[in-house]
Structures are given as C-alpha cells and as structure tokens.
PDB file of C-alpha atoms in Angstrom:
ATOM      1  CA  MET A  99       0.640  59.111 -32.098  1.00  0.00           C
ATOM      2  CA  ALA A 100       2.647  56.370 -30.567  1.00  0.00           C
ATOM      3  CA  ILE A 101       4.459  55.306 -27.307  1.00  0.00           C
ATOM      4  CA  LEU A 102       7.895  54.359 -27.744  1.00  0.00           C
ATOM      5  CA  THR A 103      10.324  52.263 -25.312  1.00  0.00           C
ATOM      6  CA  ILE A 104      12.054  54.288 -22.856  1.00  0.00           C
ATOM      7  CA  ARG A 105      15.545  54.254 -22.579  1.00  0.00           C
ATOM      8  CA  THR A 106      16.939  53.244 -18.932  1.00  0.00           C
ATOM      9  CA  GLU A 107      20.178  54.192 -17.299  1.00  0.00           C
ATOM     10  CA  GLY A 108      23.197  51.511 -18.275  1.00  0.00           C
ATOM     11  CA  ASP A 109      21.441  51.708 -22.361  1.00  0.00           C
ATOM     12  CA  PRO A 110      24.722  53.478 -23.985  1.00  0.00           C
ATOM     13  CA  ILE A 111      22.968  55.878 -26.015  1.00  0.00           C
ATOM     14  CA  LEU A 112      22.192  57.962 -23.098  1.00  0.00           C
ATOM     15  CA  ARG A 113      25.534  58.800 -22.704  1.00  0.00           C
ATOM     16  CA  LYS A 114      26.459  59.829 -26.067  1.00  0.00           C
ATOM     17  CA  THR A 115      26.142  63.486 -28.194  1.00  0.00           C
ATOM     18  CA  ALA A 116      22.700  63.537 -29.809  1.00  0.00           C
ATOM     19  CA  ARG A 117      23.667  65.051 -33.700  1.00  0.00           C
ATOM     20  CA  PRO A 118      21.930  68.391 -34.838  1.00  0.00           C
ATOM     21  CA  VAL A 119      18.745  68.025 -37.340  1.00  0.00           C
ATOM     22  CA  GLU A 120      19.078  69.470 -40.515  1.00  0.00           C
ATOM     23  CA  ALA A 121      15.076  70.043 -41.527  1.00  0.00           C
ATOM     24  CA  VAL A 122      12.119  69.544 -39.811  1.00  0.00           C
ATOM     25  CA  THR A 123      10.343  66.754 -41.752  1.00  0.00           C
ATOM     26  CA  PRO A 124       7.172  64.749 -41.300  1.00  0.00           C
ATOM     27  CA  LYS A 125       9.095  62.326 -39.757  1.00  0.00           C
ATOM     28  CA  ILE A 126      10.378  64.741 -37.918  1.00  0.00           C
ATOM     29  CA  ARG A 127       7.543  66.158 -36.986  1.00  0.00           C
ATOM     30  CA  GLN A 128       5.676  62.794 -36.342  1.00  0.00           C
ATOM     31  CA  LEU A 129       8.751  61.622 -33.446  1.00  0.00           C
ATOM     32  CA  LEU A 130       8.421  65.396 -31.803  1.00  0.00           C
ATOM     33  CA  ASP A 131       4.283  64.195 -31.556  1.00  0.00           C
ATOM     34  CA  ASP A 132       5.459  60.351 -30.361  1.00  0.00           C
ATOM     35  CA  MET A 133       7.985  61.960 -27.569  1.00  0.00           C
ATOM     36  CA  LEU A 134       5.459  64.270 -26.063  1.00  0.00           C
ATOM     37  CA  GLU A 135       2.637  61.077 -26.141  1.00  0.00           C
ATOM     38  CA  THR A 136       5.038  59.210 -24.674  1.00  0.00           C
ATOM     39  CA  MET A 137       6.276  61.853 -22.081  1.00  0.00           C
ATOM     40  CA  TYR A 138       2.574  62.244 -21.021  1.00  0.00           C
ATOM     41  CA  ASP A 139       1.795  58.993 -20.761  1.00  0.00           C
ATOM     42  CA  ASP A 140       5.019  58.677 -18.238  1.00  0.00           C
ATOM     43  CA  MET A 141       3.397  61.421 -16.404  1.00  0.00           C
ATOM     44  CA  GLY A 142       6.625  63.221 -17.756  1.00  0.00           C
ATOM     45  CA  VAL A 143       7.469  66.936 -17.403  1.00  0.00           C
ATOM     46  CA  GLY A 144      10.420  66.310 -20.343  1.00  0.00           C
ATOM     47  CA  ILE A 145      11.609  63.915 -22.880  1.00  0.00           C
ATOM     48  CA  ALA A 146      14.178  63.457 -25.074  1.00  0.00           C
ATOM     49  CA  GLY A 147      15.067  62.125 -28.492  1.00  0.00           C
ATOM     50  CA  PRO A 148      18.250  59.836 -26.700  1.00  0.00           C
ATOM     51  CA  GLN A 149      16.028  58.714 -24.080  1.00  0.00           C
ATOM     52  CA  VAL A 150      13.805  57.162 -26.537  1.00  0.00           C
ATOM     53  CA  GLY A 151      16.779  55.928 -28.989  1.00  0.00           C
ATOM     54  CA  LYS A 152      17.147  58.170 -31.101  1.00  0.00           C
ATOM     55  CA  LEU A 153      19.941  60.594 -31.996  1.00  0.00           C
ATOM     56  CA  ARG A 154      18.863  63.238 -32.715  1.00  0.00           C
ATOM     57  CA  ARG A 155      18.729  67.417 -30.186  1.00  0.00           C
ATOM     58  CA  LEU A 156      14.920  66.765 -29.703  1.00  0.00           C
ATOM     59  CA  ILE A 157      12.686  67.137 -26.517  1.00  0.00           C
ATOM     60  CA  THR A 158       9.523  67.915 -25.753  1.00  0.00           C
ATOM     61  CA  VAL A 159       8.462  69.708 -22.453  1.00  0.00           C
ATOM     62  CA  ASP A 160       5.448  70.304 -20.647  1.00  0.00           C
ATOM     63  CA  VAL A 161       5.462  71.928 -16.827  1.00  0.00           C
ATOM     64  CA  GLY A 162       1.446  72.821 -17.256  1.00  0.00           C
ATOM     65  CA  GLU A 163       1.975  75.913 -19.625  1.00  0.00           C
ATOM     66  CA  GLY A 164       1.278  74.124 -22.486  1.00  0.00           C
ATOM     67  CA  PRO A 165       3.565  71.437 -24.625  1.00  0.00           C
ATOM     68  CA  TYR A 166       7.011  72.722 -26.350  1.00  0.00           C
ATOM     69  CA  ARG A 167       8.782  70.522 -29.322  1.00  0.00           C
ATOM     70  CA  MET A 168      11.904  72.006 -29.680  1.00  0.00           C
ATOM     71  CA  VAL A 169      14.490  71.184 -32.309  1.00  0.00           C
ATOM     72  CA  ASN A 170      18.294  71.581 -31.859  1.00  0.00           C
ATOM     73  CA  PRO A 171      17.654  73.505 -28.982  1.00  0.00           C
ATOM     74  CA  GLU A 172      20.370  75.805 -27.583  1.00  0.00           C
ATOM     75  CA  ILE A 173      21.149  77.435 -23.818  1.00  0.00           C
ATOM     76  CA  LEU A 174      21.807  81.134 -25.196  1.00  0.00           C
ATOM     77  CA  TRP A 175      21.893  82.424 -21.158  1.00  0.00           C
ATOM     78  CA  ALA A 176      21.876  81.396 -17.795  1.00  0.00           C
ATOM     79  CA  SER A 177      21.213  83.661 -14.811  1.00  0.00           C
ATOM     80  CA  GLU A 178      24.366  83.565 -11.826  1.00  0.00           C
ATOM     81  CA  GLU A 179      21.101  83.077  -9.716  1.00  0.00           C
ATOM     82  CA  THR A 180      20.444  79.476  -8.674  1.00  0.00           C
ATOM     83  CA  GLN A 181      17.535  77.130  -7.627  1.00  0.00           C
ATOM     84  CA  LEU A 182      18.150  73.656  -5.622  1.00  0.00           C
ATOM     85  CA  ASP A 183      15.413  71.032  -6.140  1.00  0.00           C
ATOM     86  CA  VAL A 184      14.404  67.468  -5.820  1.00  0.00           C
ATOM     87  CA  GLU A 185      14.610  65.799  -9.459  1.00  0.00           C
ATOM     88  CA  GLY A 186      13.498  62.537 -11.054  1.00  0.00           C
ATOM     89  CA  CYS A 187      13.975  61.522 -14.462  1.00  0.00           C
ATOM     90  CA  LEU A 188      12.453  58.477 -16.564  1.00  0.00           C
ATOM     91  CA  SER A 189      15.488  56.979 -17.637  1.00  0.00           C
ATOM     92  CA  VAL A 190      16.670  56.942 -13.971  1.00  0.00           C
ATOM     93  CA  PRO A 191      13.859  55.208 -12.755  1.00  0.00           C
ATOM     94  CA  HIS A 192      13.526  54.827  -8.436  1.00  0.00           C
ATOM     95  CA  PHE A 193      15.752  57.643  -7.771  1.00  0.00           C
ATOM     96  CA  ASN A 194      16.024  61.575  -7.296  1.00  0.00           C
ATOM     97  CA  GLY A 195      17.976  64.005  -6.088  1.00  0.00           C
ATOM     98  CA  ALA A 196      18.884  67.507  -5.380  1.00  0.00           C
ATOM     99  CA  VAL A 197      20.043  69.079  -7.835  1.00  0.00           C
ATOM    100  CA  VAL A 198      21.460  73.230  -8.685  1.00  0.00           C
ATOM    101  CA  ARG A 199      20.272  74.958 -11.851  1.00  0.00           C
ATOM    102  CA  PRO A 200      19.745  78.209 -13.117  1.00  0.00           C
ATOM    103  CA  GLN A 201      16.876  80.295 -11.989  1.00  0.00           C
ATOM    104  CA  LYS A 202      16.440  81.398 -15.089  1.00  0.00           C
ATOM    105  CA  VAL A 203      17.624  80.653 -19.081  1.00  0.00           C
ATOM    106  CA  ARG A 204      17.009  81.430 -22.295  1.00  0.00           C
ATOM    107  CA  VAL A 205      16.630  78.793 -24.764  1.00  0.00           C
ATOM    108  CA  ARG A 206      16.981  79.161 -29.037  1.00  0.00           C
ATOM    109  CA  TYR A 207      15.480  76.601 -31.166  1.00  0.00           C
ATOM    110  CA  TRP A 208      12.896  75.284 -33.778  1.00  0.00           C
ATOM    111  CA  ASP A 209       9.936  74.404 -33.231  1.00  0.00           C
ATOM    112  CA  GLU A 210       7.717  72.307 -35.401  1.00  0.00           C
ATOM    113  CA  ASN A 211       7.368  74.282 -38.706  1.00  0.00           C
ATOM    114  CA  GLN A 212      11.012  74.830 -38.340  1.00  0.00           C
ATOM    115  CA  GLU A 213      11.430  78.439 -37.030  1.00  0.00           C
ATOM    116  CA  THR A 214      13.321  79.883 -34.895  1.00  0.00           C
ATOM    117  CA  LYS A 215      11.800  80.901 -31.647  1.00  0.00           C
ATOM    118  CA  GLU A 216      13.442  81.641 -28.304  1.00  0.00           C
ATOM    119  CA  VAL A 217      12.195  81.586 -25.205  1.00  0.00           C
ATOM    120  CA  GLU A 218      13.125  82.870 -21.321  1.00  0.00           C
ATOM    121  CA  ALA A 219      11.973  80.096 -18.556  1.00  0.00           C
ATOM    122  CA  GLU A 220      12.301  80.541 -14.998  1.00  0.00           C
ATOM    123  CA  GLY A 221      11.794  77.944 -11.930  1.00  0.00           C
ATOM    124  CA  LEU A 222      10.386  74.487 -13.102  1.00  0.00           C
ATOM    125  CA  PHE A 223      10.856  75.442 -16.463  1.00  0.00           C
ATOM    126  CA  ALA A 224      13.978  76.763 -16.613  1.00  0.00           C
ATOM    127  CA  ARG A 225      15.272  73.711 -14.694  1.00  0.00           C
ATOM    128  CA  CYS A 226      13.550  70.753 -17.164  1.00  0.00           C
ATOM    129  CA  LEU A 227      15.223  72.802 -20.222  1.00  0.00           C
ATOM    130  CA  CYS A 228      18.357  72.194 -18.589  1.00  0.00           C
ATOM    131  CA  HIS A 229      17.659  68.516 -17.722  1.00  0.00           C
ATOM    132  CA  GLU A 230      16.571  67.707 -21.413  1.00  0.00           C
ATOM    133  CA  ILE A 231      19.435  69.209 -22.862  1.00  0.00           C
ATOM    134  CA  ASP A 232      21.658  67.840 -20.837  1.00  0.00           C
ATOM    135  CA  HIS A 233      20.712  64.758 -21.689  1.00  0.00           C
ATOM    136  CA  LEU A 234      21.246  65.719 -25.264  1.00  0.00           C
ATOM    137  CA  ASP A 235      24.856  65.918 -24.695  1.00  0.00           C
ATOM    138  CA  GLY A 236      25.173  62.626 -22.746  1.00  0.00           C
ATOM    139  CA  VAL A 237      24.749  63.883 -19.132  1.00  0.00           C
ATOM    140  CA  LEU A 238      22.424  62.443 -16.646  1.00  0.00           C
ATOM    141  CA  PHE A 239      21.239  64.568 -13.701  1.00  0.00           C
ATOM    142  CA  ARG A 240      22.560  61.816 -11.432  1.00  0.00           C
ATOM    143  CA  ASP A 241      26.229  63.094 -12.446  1.00  0.00           C
ATOM    144  CA  ARG A 242      24.847  66.874 -10.939  1.00  0.00           C
ATOM    145  CA  VAL A 243      23.151  65.523  -8.053  1.00  0.00           C
ATOM    146  CA  GLU A 244      24.244  66.756  -4.668  1.00  0.00           C
ATOM    147  CA  MET A 245      21.889  64.675  -2.484  1.00  0.00           C
ATOM    148  CA  GLU A 246      20.228  61.181  -3.018  1.00  0.00           C
ATOM    149  CA  ILE A 247      17.029  61.875  -1.686  1.00  0.00           C
ATOM    150  CA  ASP A 248      14.240  59.037  -0.993  1.00  0.00           C
ATOM    151  CA  LEU A 249      11.392  60.935  -1.294  1.00  0.00           C
ATOM    152  CA  GLU A 250       9.382  57.944   0.244  1.00  0.00           C
ATOM    153  CA  HIS A 251      11.629  56.588   3.335  1.00  0.00           C
ATOM    154  CA  PRO A 252      14.264  59.847   3.102  1.00  0.00           C
ATOM    155  CA  THR A 253      16.781  59.378   6.044  1.00  0.00           C
ATOM    156  CA  ASP A 254      17.729  61.504   9.224  1.00  0.00           C
ATOM    157  CA  GLU A 255      20.702  62.560   7.075  1.00  0.00           C
ATOM    158  CA  GLN A 256      18.622  63.099   3.630  1.00  0.00           C
ATOM    159  CA  LEU A 257      15.581  65.054   5.887  1.00  0.00           C
ATOM    160  CA  ALA A 258      18.251  67.545   7.852  1.00  0.00           C
ATOM    161  CA  TYR A 259      19.310  68.204   4.027  1.00  0.00           C
ATOM    162  CA  MET A 260      16.016  68.946   2.910  1.00  0.00           C
ATOM    163  CA  ALA A 261      15.310  70.752   6.045  1.00  0.00           C
ATOM    164  CA  SER A 262      18.567  72.761   5.667  1.00  0.00           C
ATOM    165  CA  HIS A 263      17.772  73.768   1.924  1.00  0.00           C
ATOM    166  CA  GLY A 264      14.043  74.616   1.976  1.00  0.00           C
ATOM    167  CA  LEU A 265      13.343  71.068   0.021  1.00  0.00           C
ATOM    168  CA  LEU A 266      10.824  69.476   2.355  1.00  0.00           C
ATOM    169  CA  PRO A 267       6.951  69.814   1.476  1.00  0.00           C
ATOM    170  CA  LYS A 268       5.057  72.411   2.783  1.00  0.00           C
ATOM    171  CA  GLU A 269       3.005  69.800   5.010  1.00  0.00           C
ATOM    172  CA  GLU A 270       6.407  68.355   6.600  1.00  0.00           C
ATOM    173  CA  GLU A 271       7.678  71.972   7.158  1.00  0.00           C
ATOM    174  CA  GLU A 272       4.240  72.816   8.985  1.00  0.00           C
ATOM    175  CA  VAL A 273       4.345  69.509  11.356  1.00  0.00           C
ATOM    176  CA  GLU A 274       7.784  70.065  11.943  1.00  0.00           C
ATOM    177  CA  GLU A 275       6.713  73.727  13.160  1.00  0.00           C
ATOM    178  CA  LEU A 276       3.950  72.194  15.892  1.00  0.00           C
ATOM    179  CA  GLU A 277       6.746  69.967  16.910  1.00  0.00           C
ATOM    180  CA  ARG A 278       8.859  72.115  17.147  1.00  0.00           C
ATOM    181  CA  ILE A 279       6.207  74.332  19.205  1.00  0.00           C
ATOM    182  CA  ALA A 280       5.262  70.768  21.358  1.00  0.00           C
ATOM    183  CA  GLU A 281       8.165  70.806  22.729  1.00  0.00           C
ATOM    184  CA  THR A 282       8.428  74.024  24.037  1.00  0.00           C
ATOM    185  CA  LEU A 283       5.791  74.234  25.338  1.00  0.00           C
ATOM    186  CA  GLN A 284       6.752  70.819  26.807  1.00  0.00           C
ATOM    187  CA  GLY A 285       9.775  72.017  28.133  1.00  0.00           C
ATOM    188  CA  ASP A 286       8.638  75.201  29.289  1.00  0.00           C
ATOM    189  CA  ALA A 287       5.606  72.714  31.472  1.00  0.00           C
ATOM    190  CA  GLU A 288       8.800  70.870  32.945  1.00  0.00           C
ATOM    191  CA  ALA A 289      10.727  74.151  33.511  1.00  0.00           C
ATOM    192  CA  SER A 290       7.108  75.371  35.390  1.00  0.00           C
ATOM    193  CA  GLU A 291       7.141  72.023  37.659  1.00  0.00           C
ATOM    194  CA  SER A 292      10.622  71.986  38.696  1.00  0.00           C
ATOM    195  CA  ASP A 293      10.174  76.006  40.122  1.00  0.00           C
ATOM    196  CA  GLU A 294       6.854  74.722  41.843  1.00  0.00           C
ATOM    197  CA  ALA A 295       8.657  71.911  44.045  1.00  0.00           C
ATOM    198  CA  HIS A 296      11.021  73.854  44.875  1.00  0.00           C
TER     199      HIS A 296
END
C-alpha cells in the first residue's frame, strides 16, 4: 500500500464530478487500499477518489465499525430526521463548521469484489457517507456549513450557536452548568446580605 497526496481546496479536481467505475480491477482494489492507508495516516474517517486526484466514484470509510471500501456508492434513501454536528475535511484543512445531514441513510455500492451490497447507516456513519459521496459530485462540506466553528478558539457567537444546538463538548457543558450554579448561589448570597442590611 502507498500513502497518496491529498488534494486540498483550490484544486480544480475537487469541484469535478467523478466518473463511475465500470469494473473492479486489481488496479481499483489497489487504489482502494491506498486510499484507506492514506485516510488512516491522516487520522481521517473517510476519503473519496477526487481527494487523492482520482476522478472515480470510490470512497473508503471507517468510523470505528471496520473499514468499508465502496465503489459507485449511491444513496437510495435518506431519513427526514436530521442531525447537526461539526465537520472537518482532509481536503479543507484548518476549517470546521456545523452541517445538517440525514440521521439515517441507505447506500448501495459494489465492494472490492464487485459484489452489490447495501448498508443502512446512522449517526456518524451516515454523516460520513454523505460527506464522502458529496465529494464524488464536486461538493465540499464548506458548501453546506451553517456556521463556521473554530474548535480551538471559538468566538462568543460560535459558543452561543454551539450551546443552543447541543454541540458543546460534554466537559464544557458541565463547566457552564457549574458556572450557572455558582452565579445563582452568588446572587442568592448577595440578596440575603441585602435583606439582612435592611
């Protein structure tokens, strides 16, 4: 296997529509393996053909349930129920944003042996499949972002957005809850002192 060069935003190939694969040849299988290796090397959970300079409808995905090698993936169905979460992308470095995706999707594809498969995905897996299939149609997640989120140094506006949409990390939610409790207690104490003074 080999580590491939990841194309980044500004490269025209990321805005082109990938072509269907007519047959899963040894060359295609090798490319899928190389894509998976490249994805792991960059600590990603998904990667698509155009991201490594190949205009073929290929994606690899691993959100912790084992690797999927998908050829000509197609979303057959998407739930009306949606999910909102913060996404990033190997091809759009140093940028994160909140994106709405379907909560569930059903995807049909060929596996690496050219066998037709279907998978029903939910949550992060569904999000990742939508994100990667978008790449095959020249769509970057930036196009779908509702709010840019600086994960390292979020602005007050970004923090307010994250809080109102349940996107704050658990520990931050706990800290904020403690701060609210502390402010309430302080306010009660000041009110009590004021009453005593009168």
